[in-house]
Amino acid sequence: MKILLADSGSTKTEWCLITSDAGPVTSYSAGLNPFYHTADTIAAEITKEVVPDIPAADRIYFYGAGCAGEEAIGRMTAALKKVYGEVQVGVDSDLLGAARAICGHEEGVACILGTGSNSCHYDGEKIIDQVPVLGFILGDEGSAGSFGRKILQGYFYREMPEELRGWLEEHYDMARPAILESVYKKPHFNTFVASFTRLFAEFSDHPYVIALLQEGISEFLERHVIKYHCGPDTPVGFVGSVAFHNQAVVRAALARKGLAAGSFLQTPMQGLREYHGRELNA
């Protein structure tokens, strides 16, 4: 039995083949969103980037951004079958992939804190509730995009300590016209803004950074997680770089609100391998 797993974001897709008699095989391709790409375009990318590493599979589970609705799921399914033939294919949202990776077959609240943010209440099989997401401009609380925006505001509004300002000026072009052009005139502005969270890794113990993180994580919990009205024994787990690299702050914020901490994963793939790995011995 060969099971091919895929976790697709806006810029990158991670592929992993798991089998009952060998170690995992990993490959990468561009982000594959059926909302923006045709089945032929998706199939061509998979054929070029993935097939050389993973030429065959018996089952495929694809989790990705834009994989919601009959038309988008049908387009992605058609692309996968065009490459791998009439294999069993399952296509679902990246949020369900995160929930399965974090919670497995147990109930929990699953949260994504990466470039953007998202969350859901998961019953061990499916998503049963989801606070709507509003994207970078109106929402994305607790995400790298949101924190990047706060970093830029702190810099230009003269609220940031001098040592942090100096580090930004050393590592980025902080001229106001250059920043505004990248934000308002170039594509992928959310990824650009999110890139400024490198500051957090360099100054993880700085009071200014800790305060920003505490404020942003608390806002995410207030506007999203507590709306699920789960009990104190329901674990709240996270996937994504923001939560993974700042677990102490997230755990403290959960404790202050009487919430239980669940798993913390940098990417969903490890959890998805465990979730679907059960099928290898079924």
mmCIF file of C-alpha atoms in Angstrom:
data_model
loop_
_atom_site.group_PDB
_atom_site.id
_atom_site.type_symbol
_atom_site.label_atom_id
_atom_site.label_comp_id
_atom_site.label_asym_id
_atom_site.label_seq_id
_atom_site.Cartn_x
_atom_site.Cartn_y
_atom_site.Cartn_z
ATOM 1 C CA MET A 1 0.000 0.000 0.000
ATOM 2 C CA LYS A 2 1.296 3.432 -0.999
ATOM 3 C CA ILE A 3 -0.460 6.521 0.373
ATOM 4 C CA LEU A 4 0.440 9.956 -1.003
ATOM 5 C CA LEU A 5 -0.273 12.933 1.257
ATOM 6 C CA ALA A 6 -0.206 16.592 0.214
ATOM 7 C CA ASP A 7 -0.426 19.789 2.250
ATOM 8 C CA SER A 8 -0.734 22.807 -0.021
ATOM 9 C CA GLY A 9 -0.429 26.450 0.983
ATOM 10 C CA SER A 10 -0.388 29.636 -1.038
ATOM 11 C CA THR A 11 3.237 29.298 -2.170
ATOM 12 C CA LYS A 12 4.345 25.695 -1.526
ATOM 13 C CA THR A 13 2.960 22.143 -1.468
ATOM 14 C CA GLU A 14 4.597 19.459 0.652
ATOM 15 C CA TRP A 15 4.129 15.901 -0.627
ATOM 16 C CA CYS A 16 4.893 12.746 1.345
ATOM 17 C CA LEU A 17 4.556 9.108 0.306
ATOM 18 C CA ILE A 18 4.090 6.647 3.164
ATOM 19 C CA THR A 19 4.207 2.875 2.731
ATOM 20 C CA SER A 20 4.031 -0.190 4.938
ATOM 21 C CA ASP A 21 7.513 -1.416 4.023
ATOM 22 C CA ALA A 22 9.748 1.656 3.561
ATOM 23 C CA GLY A 23 10.469 5.091 4.979
ATOM 24 C CA PRO A 24 8.614 8.228 3.850
ATOM 25 C CA VAL A 25 9.518 9.955 0.580
ATOM 26 C CA THR A 26 9.115 13.735 0.498
ATOM 27 C CA SER A 27 8.793 16.105 -2.450
ATOM 28 C CA TYR A 28 7.790 19.731 -2.970
ATOM 29 C CA SER A 29 5.982 21.739 -5.617
ATOM 30 C CA ALA A 30 4.459 25.173 -5.983
ATOM 31 C CA GLY A 31 1.247 25.966 -4.145
ATOM 32 C CA LEU A 32 -1.705 24.401 -5.999
ATOM 33 C CA ASN A 33 -4.998 26.206 -5.526
ATOM 34 C CA PRO A 34 -7.873 24.916 -7.705
ATOM 35 C CA PHE A 35 -9.601 28.273 -7.301
ATOM 36 C CA TYR A 36 -6.851 29.898 -9.385
ATOM 37 C CA HIS A 37 -5.442 27.036 -11.495
ATOM 38 C CA THR A 38 -6.927 24.700 -14.096
ATOM 39 C CA ALA A 39 -6.709 20.916 -13.797
ATOM 40 C CA ASP A 40 -4.203 20.838 -16.666
ATOM 41 C CA THR A 41 -1.962 23.431 -15.004
ATOM 42 C CA ILE A 42 -2.042 21.546 -11.701
ATOM 43 C CA ALA A 43 -1.326 18.225 -13.422
ATOM 44 C CA ALA A 44 1.620 19.721 -15.296
ATOM 45 C CA GLU A 45 3.176 21.036 -12.075
ATOM 46 C CA ILE A 46 2.768 17.676 -10.318
ATOM 47 C CA THR A 47 4.210 15.809 -13.297
ATOM 48 C CA LYS A 48 7.231 18.089 -13.408
ATOM 49 C CA GLU A 49 8.023 18.440 -9.694
ATOM 50 C CA VAL A 50 6.559 15.424 -7.872
ATOM 51 C CA VAL A 51 6.443 12.425 -10.220
ATOM 52 C CA PRO A 52 10.267 12.155 -10.488
ATOM 53 C CA ASP A 53 10.353 11.542 -6.711
ATOM 54 C CA ILE A 54 6.976 9.814 -6.305
ATOM 55 C CA PRO A 55 5.947 8.049 -9.539
ATOM 56 C CA ALA A 56 3.047 5.979 -8.184
ATOM 57 C CA ALA A 57 0.480 5.803 -5.374
ATOM 58 C CA ASP A 58 -2.561 3.717 -4.428
ATOM 59 C CA ARG A 59 -4.373 6.436 -2.472
ATOM 60 C CA ILE A 60 -4.001 10.210 -2.439
ATOM 61 C CA TYR A 61 -5.131 12.648 0.246
ATOM 62 C CA PHE A 62 -4.773 16.286 -0.786
ATOM 63 C CA TYR A 63 -5.369 19.110 1.705
ATOM 64 C CA GLY A 64 -5.124 22.630 0.372
ATOM 65 C CA ALA A 65 -6.163 26.252 0.285
ATOM 66 C CA GLY A 66 -9.095 26.748 -2.064
ATOM 67 C CA CYS A 67 -10.218 23.103 -1.802
ATOM 68 C CA ALA A 68 -13.807 23.826 -0.856
ATOM 69 C CA GLY A 69 -16.913 23.434 -2.976
ATOM 70 C CA GLU A 70 -17.810 20.811 -5.546
ATOM 71 C CA GLU A 71 -16.192 22.568 -8.515
ATOM 72 C CA ALA A 72 -12.801 23.168 -6.868
ATOM 73 C CA ILE A 73 -12.649 19.664 -5.389
ATOM 74 C CA GLY A 74 -13.600 18.175 -8.762
ATOM 75 C CA ARG A 75 -10.870 20.150 -10.519
ATOM 76 C CA MET A 76 -8.195 18.998 -8.073
ATOM 77 C CA THR A 77 -9.423 15.394 -8.192
ATOM 78 C CA ALA A 78 -9.284 15.427 -11.996
ATOM 79 C CA ALA A 79 -5.729 16.771 -11.941
ATOM 80 C CA LEU A 80 -4.522 14.104 -9.517
ATOM 81 C CA LYS A 81 -6.149 11.289 -11.511
ATOM 82 C CA LYS A 82 -4.684 12.648 -14.732
ATOM 83 C CA VAL A 83 -1.229 12.144 -13.230
ATOM 84 C CA TYR A 84 -1.688 9.007 -11.123
ATOM 85 C CA GLY A 85 -4.557 7.229 -12.887
ATOM 86 C CA GLU A 86 -7.773 5.907 -11.368
ATOM 87 C CA VAL A 87 -6.559 5.815 -7.772
ATOM 88 C CA GLN A 88 -8.628 6.599 -4.684
ATOM 89 C CA VAL A 89 -8.490 10.373 -4.145
ATOM 90 C CA GLY A 90 -9.638 12.502 -1.232
ATOM 91 C CA VAL A 91 -9.525 16.306 -1.490
ATOM 92 C CA ASP A 92 -10.275 18.530 1.505
ATOM 93 C CA SER A 93 -9.500 21.969 2.903
ATOM 94 C CA ASP A 94 -6.202 22.880 4.522
ATOM 95 C CA LEU A 95 -8.154 23.555 7.716
ATOM 96 C CA LEU A 96 -9.447 19.975 7.895
ATOM 97 C CA GLY A 97 -5.900 18.808 7.220
ATOM 98 C CA ALA A 98 -4.679 20.903 10.134
ATOM 99 C CA ALA A 99 -7.439 19.549 12.386
ATOM 100 C CA ARG A 100 -6.607 15.941 11.541
ATOM 101 C CA ALA A 101 -2.896 16.607 12.016
ATOM 102 C CA ILE A 102 -3.377 18.309 15.384
ATOM 103 C CA CYS A 103 -6.248 16.340 16.903
ATOM 104 C CA GLY A 104 -6.114 12.982 15.139
ATOM 105 C CA HIS A 105 -9.366 11.160 15.885
ATOM 106 C CA GLU A 106 -10.140 13.157 19.060
ATOM 107 C CA GLU A 107 -12.254 16.271 19.623
ATOM 108 C CA GLY A 108 -10.409 19.561 19.812
ATOM 109 C CA VAL A 109 -10.005 23.110 18.589
ATOM 110 C CA ALA A 110 -7.510 23.339 15.729
ATOM 111 C CA CYS A 111 -5.778 26.624 14.918
ATOM 112 C CA ILE A 112 -3.529 27.729 12.073
ATOM 113 C CA LEU A 113 -1.101 30.545 12.866
ATOM 114 C CA GLY A 114 1.109 30.966 9.815
ATOM 115 C CA THR A 115 1.166 33.743 7.233
ATOM 116 C CA GLY A 116 -2.583 33.925 7.875
ATOM 117 C CA SER A 117 -4.758 32.513 10.646
ATOM 118 C CA ASN A 118 -7.759 30.193 10.886
ATOM 119 C CA SER A 119 -9.484 27.933 13.400
ATOM 120 C CA CYS A 120 -12.236 25.374 13.836
ATOM 121 C CA HIS A 121 -13.971 23.082 16.314
ATOM 122 C CA TYR A 122 -13.354 19.471 15.237
ATOM 123 C CA ASP A 123 -15.239 16.430 16.549
ATOM 124 C CA GLY A 124 -12.610 13.813 15.699
ATOM 125 C CA GLU A 125 -13.862 13.269 12.150
ATOM 126 C CA LYS A 126 -15.096 16.551 10.706
ATOM 127 C CA ILE A 127 -15.265 20.297 11.295
ATOM 128 C CA ILE A 128 -18.434 21.143 13.241
ATOM 129 C CA ASP A 129 -17.946 24.892 13.706
ATOM 130 C CA GLN A 130 -15.729 27.601 12.266
ATOM 131 C CA VAL A 131 -15.510 31.292 13.059
ATOM 132 C CA PRO A 132 -15.299 33.042 9.652
ATOM 133 C CA VAL A 133 -11.926 34.300 8.482
ATOM 134 C CA LEU A 134 -11.630 37.763 6.940
ATOM 135 C CA GLY A 135 -8.161 37.649 5.411
ATOM 136 C CA PHE A 136 -5.148 39.901 5.739
ATOM 137 C CA ILE A 137 -6.849 43.287 5.521
ATOM 138 C CA LEU A 138 -9.802 42.661 7.842
ATOM 139 C CA GLY A 139 -8.597 39.787 10.007
ATOM 140 C CA ASP A 140 -5.763 37.239 10.339
ATOM 141 C CA GLU A 141 -5.385 37.944 14.046
ATOM 142 C CA GLY A 142 -2.362 36.203 15.573
ATOM 143 C CA SER A 143 -0.772 35.494 12.195
ATOM 144 C CA ALA A 144 2.656 36.417 10.871
ATOM 145 C CA GLY A 145 0.892 38.862 8.562
ATOM 146 C CA SER A 146 -0.793 40.579 11.495
ATOM 147 C CA PHE A 147 2.412 40.694 13.537
ATOM 148 C CA GLY A 148 4.356 41.999 10.549
ATOM 149 C CA ARG A 149 1.849 44.832 10.269
ATOM 150 C CA LYS A 150 2.329 45.667 13.966
ATOM 151 C CA ILE A 151 6.109 45.614 13.549
ATOM 152 C CA LEU A 152 5.954 48.076 10.654
ATOM 153 C CA GLN A 153 3.547 50.317 12.552
ATOM 154 C CA GLY A 154 5.835 50.297 15.584
ATOM 155 C CA TYR A 155 8.810 51.220 13.431
ATOM 156 C CA PHE A 156 7.231 54.101 11.531
ATOM 157 C CA TYR A 157 5.188 55.432 14.460
ATOM 158 C CA ARG A 158 8.426 55.670 16.537
ATOM 159 C CA GLU A 159 7.200 53.251 19.184
ATOM 160 C CA MET A 160 9.898 50.604 18.715
ATOM 161 C CA PRO A 161 13.068 50.435 20.860
ATOM 162 C CA GLU A 162 16.216 51.612 19.110
ATOM 163 C CA GLU A 163 17.965 48.230 19.077
ATOM 164 C CA LEU A 164 15.035 46.653 17.227
ATOM 165 C CA ARG A 165 14.877 49.566 14.782
ATOM 166 C CA GLY A 166 18.570 49.146 14.066
ATOM 167 C CA TRP A 167 18.188 45.435 13.362
ATOM 168 C CA LEU A 168 15.363 46.084 10.888
ATOM 169 C CA GLU A 169 17.399 48.746 9.089
ATOM 170 C CA GLU A 170 20.321 46.332 8.822
ATOM 171 C CA HIS A 171 18.243 43.496 7.350
ATOM 172 C CA TYR A 172 15.509 45.269 5.331
ATOM 173 C CA ASP A 173 15.079 48.307 3.128
ATOM 174 C CA MET A 174 13.078 50.362 5.628
ATOM 175 C CA ALA A 175 12.638 53.407 3.404
ATOM 176 C CA ARG A 176 8.964 54.333 3.575
ATOM 177 C CA PRO A 177 8.468 54.543 -0.240
ATOM 178 C CA ALA A 178 9.955 51.049 -0.695
ATOM 179 C CA ILE A 179 7.709 49.572 1.999
ATOM 180 C CA LEU A 180 4.571 51.219 0.614
ATOM 181 C CA GLU A 181 5.357 50.097 -2.937
ATOM 182 C CA SER A 182 5.740 46.472 -1.803
ATOM 183 C CA VAL A 183 2.513 46.613 0.201
ATOM 184 C CA TYR A 184 0.262 48.501 -2.202
ATOM 185 C CA LYS A 185 1.684 47.897 -5.683
ATOM 186 C CA LYS A 186 3.302 44.448 -5.717
ATOM 187 C CA PRO A 187 1.789 40.941 -5.526
ATOM 188 C CA HIS A 188 2.016 38.746 -2.410
ATOM 189 C CA PHE A 189 1.965 41.780 -0.115
ATOM 190 C CA ASN A 190 0.784 39.638 2.793
ATOM 191 C CA THR A 191 3.838 37.380 2.507
ATOM 192 C CA PHE A 192 6.064 40.462 2.332
ATOM 193 C CA VAL A 193 4.570 41.926 5.507
ATOM 194 C CA ALA A 194 4.751 38.557 7.275
ATOM 195 C CA SER A 195 8.489 38.332 6.527
ATOM 196 C CA PHE A 196 9.192 41.009 9.147
ATOM 197 C CA THR A 197 8.434 38.526 11.925
ATOM 198 C CA ARG A 198 12.056 37.387 11.605
ATOM 199 C CA LEU A 199 12.488 40.091 14.229
ATOM 200 C CA PHE A 200 10.740 37.831 16.756
ATOM 201 C CA ALA A 201 13.338 35.078 16.375
ATOM 202 C CA GLU A 202 16.205 37.523 16.905
ATOM 203 C CA PHE A 203 14.648 39.218 19.948
ATOM 204 C CA SER A 204 12.466 36.485 21.427
ATOM 205 C CA ASP A 205 13.221 37.573 25.019
ATOM 206 C CA HIS A 206 12.789 41.312 24.430
ATOM 207 C CA PRO A 207 9.903 42.873 26.412
ATOM 208 C CA TYR A 208 8.656 44.720 23.324
ATOM 209 C CA VAL A 209 8.425 41.504 21.290
ATOM 210 C CA ILE A 210 6.833 39.570 24.152
ATOM 211 C CA ALA A 211 4.214 42.306 24.579
ATOM 212 C CA LEU A 212 3.371 42.236 20.854
ATOM 213 C CA LEU A 213 3.021 38.457 20.934
ATOM 214 C CA GLN A 214 0.875 38.478 24.062
ATOM 215 C CA GLU A 215 -1.442 41.104 22.583
ATOM 216 C CA GLY A 216 -1.789 39.319 19.234
ATOM 217 C CA ILE A 217 -2.300 35.820 20.640
ATOM 218 C CA SER A 218 -4.821 37.103 23.174
ATOM 219 C CA GLU A 219 -6.762 38.831 20.394
ATOM 220 C CA PHE A 220 -6.817 35.606 18.363
ATOM 221 C CA LEU A 221 -8.116 33.596 21.310
ATOM 222 C CA GLU A 222 -10.766 36.199 22.144
ATOM 223 C CA ARG A 223 -12.053 36.618 18.590
ATOM 224 C CA HIS A 224 -11.890 32.998 17.538
ATOM 225 C CA VAL A 225 -11.165 30.225 20.032
ATOM 226 C CA ILE A 226 -13.458 31.186 22.908
ATOM 227 C CA LYS A 227 -16.377 31.478 20.461
ATOM 228 C CA TYR A 228 -16.492 27.671 20.301
ATOM 229 C CA HIS A 229 -17.549 27.548 23.986
ATOM 230 C CA CYS A 230 -15.565 24.373 24.608
ATOM 231 C CA GLY A 231 -14.895 23.100 28.095
ATOM 232 C CA PRO A 232 -11.552 23.388 29.905
ATOM 233 C CA ASP A 233 -10.702 19.792 28.972
ATOM 234 C CA THR A 234 -11.010 20.328 25.208
ATOM 235 C CA PRO A 235 -7.454 20.732 23.866
ATOM 236 C CA VAL A 236 -6.601 23.741 21.724
ATOM 237 C CA GLY A 237 -3.821 22.820 19.288
ATOM 238 C CA PHE A 238 -1.828 24.808 16.758
ATOM 239 C CA VAL A 239 -0.006 24.385 13.484
ATOM 240 C CA GLY A 240 2.190 27.038 11.888
ATOM 241 C CA SER A 241 5.439 28.855 12.543
ATOM 242 C CA VAL A 242 4.043 31.604 14.793
ATOM 243 C CA ALA A 243 2.629 29.256 17.421
ATOM 244 C CA PHE A 244 5.363 26.624 17.068
ATOM 245 C CA HIS A 245 8.226 29.060 17.718
ATOM 246 C CA ASN A 246 6.410 30.948 20.490
ATOM 247 C CA GLN A 247 4.851 28.096 22.434
ATOM 248 C CA ALA A 248 5.562 29.572 25.863
ATOM 249 C CA VAL A 249 3.598 32.730 25.062
ATOM 250 C CA VAL A 250 0.717 30.753 23.530
ATOM 251 C CA ARG A 251 0.538 28.297 26.436
ATOM 252 C CA ALA A 252 0.498 31.155 28.952
ATOM 253 C CA ALA A 253 -2.284 32.916 27.033
ATOM 254 C CA LEU A 254 -4.337 29.703 26.973
ATOM 255 C CA ALA A 255 -3.844 29.215 30.708
ATOM 256 C CA ARG A 256 -4.994 32.770 31.463
ATOM 257 C CA LYS A 257 -8.256 32.027 29.677
ATOM 258 C CA GLY A 258 -8.731 28.620 31.278
ATOM 259 C CA LEU A 259 -8.070 26.719 28.047
ATOM 260 C CA ALA A 260 -6.127 23.470 27.679
ATOM 261 C CA ALA A 261 -3.088 23.355 25.398
ATOM 262 C CA GLY A 262 -3.031 20.651 22.727
ATOM 263 C CA SER A 263 -0.361 19.764 20.176
ATOM 264 C CA PHE A 264 1.981 22.282 18.532
ATOM 265 C CA LEU A 265 3.172 21.412 15.014
ATOM 266 C CA GLN A 266 5.344 23.459 12.681
ATOM 267 C CA THR A 267 3.663 21.898 9.629
ATOM 268 C CA PRO A 268 0.693 19.524 9.345
ATOM 269 C CA MET A 269 2.609 16.744 7.575
ATOM 270 C CA GLN A 270 3.905 14.944 10.658
ATOM 271 C CA GLY A 271 0.398 14.709 12.073
ATOM 272 C CA LEU A 272 -1.105 13.716 8.723
ATOM 273 C CA ARG A 273 1.389 10.874 8.429
ATOM 274 C CA GLU A 274 0.241 9.578 11.808
ATOM 275 C CA TYR A 275 -3.454 10.085 10.990
ATOM 276 C CA HIS A 276 -3.392 8.277 7.638
ATOM 277 C CA GLY A 277 -0.654 5.843 8.624
ATOM 278 C CA ARG A 278 -3.279 3.710 10.354
ATOM 279 C CA GLU A 279 -4.587 2.727 6.926
ATOM 280 C CA LEU A 280 -1.318 0.999 6.072
ATOM 281 C CA ASN A 281 -2.006 -1.761 8.566
ATOM 282 C CA ALA A 282 -5.783 -1.869 8.231
#
